[in-house]
Amino acid sequence: MEQLKAIIFDVDGTLAETERDGHRVAFNQVFSNAGLPWQWSAEFYGPLLEVSGGKERLVSYVRQYHPQFEPPVELEVWAAQLHRQKTKYYRQFLSKGSIPLRPGVQRLIEEAISKDIRLAIATTSALPNAMALLEKFFHPTTFELIAAGDIVPQKKPAPDIYHYVLEQMNLSPRECLVIEDSQAGVQAAAEVGLPTLVTQNEYTQNHDFPGAIAVLSDLGEPDAPFTVIRGDLGIYTYTTLATLNFLHQQVLSIKP
């Protein structure tokens, strides 16, 4: 029977609340600098997250809400230019320490390292954005593979990023467990056959997450237990490797 060998993490909304407190704020700063009368409130930003990828999200926003807007160059090119500026502000916010990791993330990753569990990143976030967060909180060797941004043709909910991770790490889906926060992420992982644990956030708390093995409020801490939204967590009240192995065994008990 396969053993749990690797944990694959999403980044935005999973490792930290980067969408609300980082990317959204950085986009607003860029809009202001460009003289654009656009400001994305925390509430308004939620539906925009249905589109994966910052550049793609900005293009979709303009087409839906400002179809008469005429950028100085082709829309996709202009969006990429603004996105690069946005990334600079996002990195500044991170350097100031204004975006902490979510509960249980640091503790679980440290335990995984101590037990020789392989770690990887699979995110639609641009590589500089992903690296900004990872470099602030983790050692450069923490994650064996960092798959981010445009490294694959299609972003989540397409399964491309997870196919790439499995191929690069020479792993089967049943040797891994994914931690995600969004329905797009769960769908992408499920299409590859990867079991997925969800830690929802304020933007994804109303998602249904079909296919997820369990849905939690967060990873939890010994003195701050998670809330189980769906799934069987047995005796566990915060996420450890024992918790993940418990969930993994549930997956293995189901015939492929």
PDB file of C-alpha atoms in Angstrom, residues 12 70 74 77 93 123 138 176 229 240 246-247:
ATOM      1  CA  ASP A  12      -2.493  32.317  -2.076  1.00  0.00           C
ATOM      2  CA  GLU A  70      -9.109  51.712 -24.186  1.00  0.00           C
ATOM      3  CA  GLU A  74      -3.289  45.702 -26.435  1.00  0.00           C
ATOM      4  CA  VAL A  77      -0.003  43.529 -22.877  1.00  0.00           C
ATOM      5  CA  PHE A  93       3.852  44.569   1.710  1.00  0.00           C
ATOM      6  CA  THR A 123       0.153  27.774  -7.605  1.00  0.00           C
ATOM      7  CA  PHE A 138      10.980  29.485   4.598  1.00  0.00           C
ATOM      8  CA  CYS A 176       0.637  12.666  -2.271  1.00  0.00           C
ATOM      9  CA  ILE A 229     -16.648  21.805   7.918  1.00  0.00           C
ATOM     10  CA  THR A 240      -0.101  17.162  12.021  1.00  0.00           C
ATOM     11  CA  PHE A 246      -5.204   9.464   8.782  1.00  0.00           C
ATOM     12  CA  LEU A 247      -6.790  11.241   5.806  1.00  0.00           C
TER      13      LEU A 247
END
